[in-house]
Coordinates of C-alpha atoms in Angstrom, one line a residue:
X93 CA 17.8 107.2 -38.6
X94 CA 14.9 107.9 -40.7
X95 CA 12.5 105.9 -43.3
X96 CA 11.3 107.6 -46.4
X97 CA 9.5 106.1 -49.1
X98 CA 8.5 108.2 -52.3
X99 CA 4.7 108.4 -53.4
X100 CA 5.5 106.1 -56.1
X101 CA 5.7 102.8 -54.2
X102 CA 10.0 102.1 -54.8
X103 CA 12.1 101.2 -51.7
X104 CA 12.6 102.5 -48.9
X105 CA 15.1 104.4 -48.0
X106 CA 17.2 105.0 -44.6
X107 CA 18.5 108.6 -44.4
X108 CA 21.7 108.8 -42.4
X109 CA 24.4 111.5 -41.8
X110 CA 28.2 110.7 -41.2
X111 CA 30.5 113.4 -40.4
X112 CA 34.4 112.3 -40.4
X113 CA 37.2 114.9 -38.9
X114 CA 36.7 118.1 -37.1
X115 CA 36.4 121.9 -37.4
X116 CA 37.6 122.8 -41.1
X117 CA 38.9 119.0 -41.8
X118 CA 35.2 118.0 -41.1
X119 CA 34.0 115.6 -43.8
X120 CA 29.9 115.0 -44.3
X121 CA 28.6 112.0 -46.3
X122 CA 25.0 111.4 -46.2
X123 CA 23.0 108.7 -47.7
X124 CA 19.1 108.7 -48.3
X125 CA 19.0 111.7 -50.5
X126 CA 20.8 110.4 -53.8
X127 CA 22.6 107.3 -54.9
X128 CA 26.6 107.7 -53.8
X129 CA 29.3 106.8 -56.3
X130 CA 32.5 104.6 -54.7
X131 CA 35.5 104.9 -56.8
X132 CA 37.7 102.0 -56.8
X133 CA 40.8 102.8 -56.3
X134 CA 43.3 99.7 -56.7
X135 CA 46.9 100.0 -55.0
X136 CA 47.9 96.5 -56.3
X137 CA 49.9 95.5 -58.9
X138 CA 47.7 92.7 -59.7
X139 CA 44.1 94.4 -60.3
X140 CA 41.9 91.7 -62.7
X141 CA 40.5 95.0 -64.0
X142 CA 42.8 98.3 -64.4
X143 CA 46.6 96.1 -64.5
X144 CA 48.0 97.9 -61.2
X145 CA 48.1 101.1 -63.0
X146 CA 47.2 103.3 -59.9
X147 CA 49.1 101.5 -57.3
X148 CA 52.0 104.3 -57.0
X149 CA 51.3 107.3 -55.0
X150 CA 51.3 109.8 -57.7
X151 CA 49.5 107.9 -60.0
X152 CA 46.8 107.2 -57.6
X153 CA 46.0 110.6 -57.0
X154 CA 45.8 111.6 -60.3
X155 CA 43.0 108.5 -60.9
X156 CA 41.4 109.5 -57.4
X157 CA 41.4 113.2 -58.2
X158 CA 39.9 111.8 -61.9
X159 CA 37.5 110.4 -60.1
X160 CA 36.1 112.9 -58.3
X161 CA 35.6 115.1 -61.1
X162 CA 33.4 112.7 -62.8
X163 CA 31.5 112.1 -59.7
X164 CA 33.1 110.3 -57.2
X165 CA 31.8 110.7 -53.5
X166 CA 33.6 108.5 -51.6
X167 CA 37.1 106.4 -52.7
X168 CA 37.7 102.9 -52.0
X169 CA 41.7 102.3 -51.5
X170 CA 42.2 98.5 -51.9
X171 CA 45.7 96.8 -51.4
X172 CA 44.9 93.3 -51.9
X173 CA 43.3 91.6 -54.7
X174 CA 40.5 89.4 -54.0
X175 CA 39.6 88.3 -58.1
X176 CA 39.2 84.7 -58.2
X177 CA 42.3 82.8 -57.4
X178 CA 44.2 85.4 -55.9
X179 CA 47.3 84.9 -53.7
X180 CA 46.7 86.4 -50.1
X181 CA 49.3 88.7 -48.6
X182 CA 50.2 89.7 -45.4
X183 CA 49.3 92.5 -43.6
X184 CA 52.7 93.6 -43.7
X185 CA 53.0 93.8 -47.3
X186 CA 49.3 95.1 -47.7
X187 CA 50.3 98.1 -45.5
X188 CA 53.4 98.6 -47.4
X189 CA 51.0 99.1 -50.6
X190 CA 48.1 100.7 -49.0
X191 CA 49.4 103.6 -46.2
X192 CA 51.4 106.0 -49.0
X193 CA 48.3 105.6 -51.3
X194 CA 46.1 106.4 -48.6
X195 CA 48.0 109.6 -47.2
X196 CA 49.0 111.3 -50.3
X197 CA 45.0 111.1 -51.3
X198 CA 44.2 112.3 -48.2
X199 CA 46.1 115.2 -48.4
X200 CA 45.3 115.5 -52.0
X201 CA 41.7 114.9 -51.8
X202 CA 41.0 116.1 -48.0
X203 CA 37.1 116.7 -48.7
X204 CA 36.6 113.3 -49.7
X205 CA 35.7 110.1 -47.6
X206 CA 37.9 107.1 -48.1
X207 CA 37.5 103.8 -47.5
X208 CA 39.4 101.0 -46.9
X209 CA 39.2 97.5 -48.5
X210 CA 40.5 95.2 -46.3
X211 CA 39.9 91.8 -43.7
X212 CA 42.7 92.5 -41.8
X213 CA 42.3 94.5 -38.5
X214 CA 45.8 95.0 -38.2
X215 CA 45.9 96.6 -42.0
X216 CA 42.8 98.6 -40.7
X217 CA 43.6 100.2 -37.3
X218 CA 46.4 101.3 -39.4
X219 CA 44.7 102.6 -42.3
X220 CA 42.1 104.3 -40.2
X221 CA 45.2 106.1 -38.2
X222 CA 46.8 107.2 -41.5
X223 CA 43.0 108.8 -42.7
X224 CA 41.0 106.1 -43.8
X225 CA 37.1 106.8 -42.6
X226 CA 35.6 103.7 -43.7
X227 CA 36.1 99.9 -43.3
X228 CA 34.9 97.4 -46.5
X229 CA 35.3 93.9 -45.0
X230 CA 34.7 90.8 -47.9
X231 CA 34.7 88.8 -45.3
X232 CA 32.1 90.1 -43.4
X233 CA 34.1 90.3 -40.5
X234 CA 34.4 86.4 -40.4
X235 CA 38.1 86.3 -41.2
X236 CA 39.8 88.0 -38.4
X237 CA 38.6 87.8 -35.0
X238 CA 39.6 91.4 -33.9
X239 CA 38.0 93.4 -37.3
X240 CA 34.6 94.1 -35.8
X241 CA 36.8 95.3 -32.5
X242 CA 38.8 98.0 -34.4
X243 CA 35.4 98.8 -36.3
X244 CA 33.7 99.7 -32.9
X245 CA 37.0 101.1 -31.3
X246 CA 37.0 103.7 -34.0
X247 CA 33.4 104.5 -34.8
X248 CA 33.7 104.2 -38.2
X249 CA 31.1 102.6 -41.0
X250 CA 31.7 99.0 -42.2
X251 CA 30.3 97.1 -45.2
X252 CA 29.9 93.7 -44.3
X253 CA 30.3 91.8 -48.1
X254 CA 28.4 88.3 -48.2
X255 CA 31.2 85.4 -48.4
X256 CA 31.8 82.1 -48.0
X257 CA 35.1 79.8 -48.0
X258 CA 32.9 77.3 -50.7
X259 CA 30.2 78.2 -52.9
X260 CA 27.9 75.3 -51.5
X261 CA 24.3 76.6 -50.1
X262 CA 20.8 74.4 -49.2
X263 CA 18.1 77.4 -49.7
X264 CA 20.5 80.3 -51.8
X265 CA 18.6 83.1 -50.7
X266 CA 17.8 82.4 -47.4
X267 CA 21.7 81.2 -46.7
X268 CA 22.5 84.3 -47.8
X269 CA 20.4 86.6 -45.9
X270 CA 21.1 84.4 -42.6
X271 CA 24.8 84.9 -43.4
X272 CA 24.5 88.6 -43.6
X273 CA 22.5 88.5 -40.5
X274 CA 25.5 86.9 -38.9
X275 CA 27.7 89.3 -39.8
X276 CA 25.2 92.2 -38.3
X277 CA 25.4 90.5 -35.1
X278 CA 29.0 89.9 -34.8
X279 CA 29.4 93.9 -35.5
X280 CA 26.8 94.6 -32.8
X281 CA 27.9 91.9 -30.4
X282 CA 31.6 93.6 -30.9
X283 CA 30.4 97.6 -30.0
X284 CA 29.8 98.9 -33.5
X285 CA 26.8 100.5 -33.8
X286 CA 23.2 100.4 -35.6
X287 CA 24.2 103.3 -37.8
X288 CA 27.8 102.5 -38.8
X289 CA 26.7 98.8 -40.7
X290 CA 26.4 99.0 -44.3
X291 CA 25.7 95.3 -46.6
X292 CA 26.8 94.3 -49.0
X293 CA 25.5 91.7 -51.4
X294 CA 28.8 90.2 -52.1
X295 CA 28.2 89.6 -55.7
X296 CA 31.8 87.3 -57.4
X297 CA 32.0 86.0 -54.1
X298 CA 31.5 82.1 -53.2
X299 CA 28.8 82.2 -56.2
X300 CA 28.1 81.0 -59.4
X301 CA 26.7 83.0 -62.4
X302 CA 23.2 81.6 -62.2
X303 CA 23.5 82.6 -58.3
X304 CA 24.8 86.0 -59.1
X305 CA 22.2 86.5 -61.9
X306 CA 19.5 85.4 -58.7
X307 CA 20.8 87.5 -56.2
X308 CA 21.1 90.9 -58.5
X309 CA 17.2 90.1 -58.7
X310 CA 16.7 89.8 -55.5
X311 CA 18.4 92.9 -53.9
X312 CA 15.1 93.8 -52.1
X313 CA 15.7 91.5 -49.8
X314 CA 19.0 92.5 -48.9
X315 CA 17.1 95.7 -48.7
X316 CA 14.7 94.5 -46.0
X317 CA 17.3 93.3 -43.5
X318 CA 17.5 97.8 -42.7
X319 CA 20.7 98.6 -43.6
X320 CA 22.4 100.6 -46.2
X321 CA 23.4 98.3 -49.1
X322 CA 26.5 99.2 -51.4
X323 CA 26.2 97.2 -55.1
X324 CA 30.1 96.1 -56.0
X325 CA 29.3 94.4 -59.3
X326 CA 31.9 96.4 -61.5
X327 CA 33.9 94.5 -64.3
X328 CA 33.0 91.5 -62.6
X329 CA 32.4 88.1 -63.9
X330 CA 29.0 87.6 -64.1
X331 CA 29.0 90.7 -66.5
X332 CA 31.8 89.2 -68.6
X333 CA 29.9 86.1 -68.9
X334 CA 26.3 87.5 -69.9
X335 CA 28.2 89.6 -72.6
X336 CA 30.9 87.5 -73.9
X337 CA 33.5 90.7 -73.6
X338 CA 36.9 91.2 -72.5
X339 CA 37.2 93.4 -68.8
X340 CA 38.0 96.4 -71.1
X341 CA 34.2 96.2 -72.4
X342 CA 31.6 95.9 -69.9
X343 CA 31.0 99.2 -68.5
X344 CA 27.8 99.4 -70.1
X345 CA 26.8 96.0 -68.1
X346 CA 27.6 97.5 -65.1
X347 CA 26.0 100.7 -65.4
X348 CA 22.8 98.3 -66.2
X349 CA 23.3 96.2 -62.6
X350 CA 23.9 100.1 -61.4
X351 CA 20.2 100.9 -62.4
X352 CA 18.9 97.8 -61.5
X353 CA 20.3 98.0 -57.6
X354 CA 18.9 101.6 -57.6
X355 CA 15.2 100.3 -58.2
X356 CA 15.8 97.4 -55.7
X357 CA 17.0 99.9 -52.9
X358 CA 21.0 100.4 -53.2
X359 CA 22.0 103.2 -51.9
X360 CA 26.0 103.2 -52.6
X361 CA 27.3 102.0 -55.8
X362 CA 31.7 100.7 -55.9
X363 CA 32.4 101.2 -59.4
X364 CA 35.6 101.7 -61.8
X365 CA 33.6 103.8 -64.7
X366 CA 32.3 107.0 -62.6
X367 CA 31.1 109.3 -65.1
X368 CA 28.9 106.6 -66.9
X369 CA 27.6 105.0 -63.4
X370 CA 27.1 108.5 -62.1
X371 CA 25.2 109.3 -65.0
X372 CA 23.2 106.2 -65.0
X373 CA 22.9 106.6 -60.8
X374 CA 21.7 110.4 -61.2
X375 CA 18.7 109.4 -63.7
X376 CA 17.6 106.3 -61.8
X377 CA 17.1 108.9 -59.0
X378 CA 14.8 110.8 -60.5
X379 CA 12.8 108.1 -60.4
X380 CA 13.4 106.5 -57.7
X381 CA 13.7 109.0 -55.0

């Protein structure tokens, strides 16, 4: 792992390289060079954003392969909705969603990394067996026991998402930042390695909008812990809130958190809108990097 940091005084960066597969299957994704673009890809029927329209396999790769061509460099296959006041499912269900999206964009889509949102190890062994590459824990691997096991077991990145069962905090910042730290330890304490954990700031989780509005100002410090931070802010709340607009409408908001996280040291970016993010991602970077 190496640390770069431009003439012009912005973040630093941590340069890392991440080769998935073998032989002519092999798959390369490297951060530190440019800002990298997650699709969201939903396989729910419940999404708060896109309505389930994705969640069947055909669909799916047509909205995946979509994707791509506006910019995409990495999917994110979720099964389970996690808006506010969702209904948790089981594993069982979940897999039922998730494996038939996953495959048919792997075999679709087999240059392109894909990651799986889930808490469940069960759902991620799984998911990892049928071509998943990447594991995106909101729970930080706090909610199963085993998660942080199957992450080492397969040498595989996971983004450890800031959460909490209740939104109650003494000092905001620091809570967060000694949470996150907690979840880095119970990855290293389980195998996975200094190279493979990715942060994420969590923001819509266990936090109200003047918290949210906080921590998008404070992404630095989520910087400064050393690892790779991913920014999921798309479509979410806190942008609905500041705007007054219907999920339909806030692209434009999220593209602004997208520029935002770049200057404060974000190296990934989960979004729904590609093209405008990727946009907004490649001209932050040419100041930036």
């Amino acid at each position: 792992m190496t640390q770069n940091m431009n003439n012009g005084g912005a973040p630093s960066f941590w340069s890392r390289s991440y080769q998935f597969g073998g032989g002519s299957n092999e798959i390369q994704l490297e951060l530190g060079k440019r800002t990298l673009i997650m699709g969201i890809l939903n396989a729910t029927p419940d999404s708060f954003s896109d309505g389930g329209r994705h969640h069947t396999g055909e669909a799916a790769v047509a909205h995946a392969a979509a994707m791509v061509a506006d910019g995409a460099d990495l999917i994110d296959i979720g099964a389970e909705s996690t808006r506010p006041g969702f209904i948790p499912i089981s594993a069982e269900e979940e897999l039922e969603r998730l494996l038939p999206v996953i495959r048919a964009v792997r075999s679709a889509l087999p240059h392109i990394p894909i990651s799986v949102d889930t808490y469940k190890a069960e759902t991620a062994k799984q998911a990892l067996e049928a071509g998943a590459h990447i594991l995106n824990d909101v729970w930080g691997l706090k909610y199963d026991p085993l998660m942080a096991a199957v992450a080492a077991e397969y040498d595989c990145p996971v983004i450890l998402t800031h959460n909490r069962a209740e939104a109650e905090y003494g000092d905001f910042l620091a809570d967060v930042l000694d949470d996150l730290r907690t979840s880095v330890d119970i990855a290293r304490q389980a195998g996975v390695r200094e190279s493979n954990i990715w942060l994420d700031p969590g923001i819509g989780f266990a936090k109200s909008y003047e918290q949210n509005l906080q921590l998008l100002g404070s992404l630095r410090e989520i910087h400064a812990l050393g690892y790779p931070v991913l920014l999921g802010t798309s479509r979410k709340r806190v942008i609905r809130q500041t705007l007054d607009l219907p999920v339909t409408e806030l692209d434009e908001g999220t593209a602004a958190t997208t520029a935002l996280g770049i200057a404060q040291g974000c190296q990934i970016v989960r979004v729904h809108d590609v093209r405008t993010n990727a946009r907004t991602a490649k001209m932050a970077d040419a100041i930036v990097y």
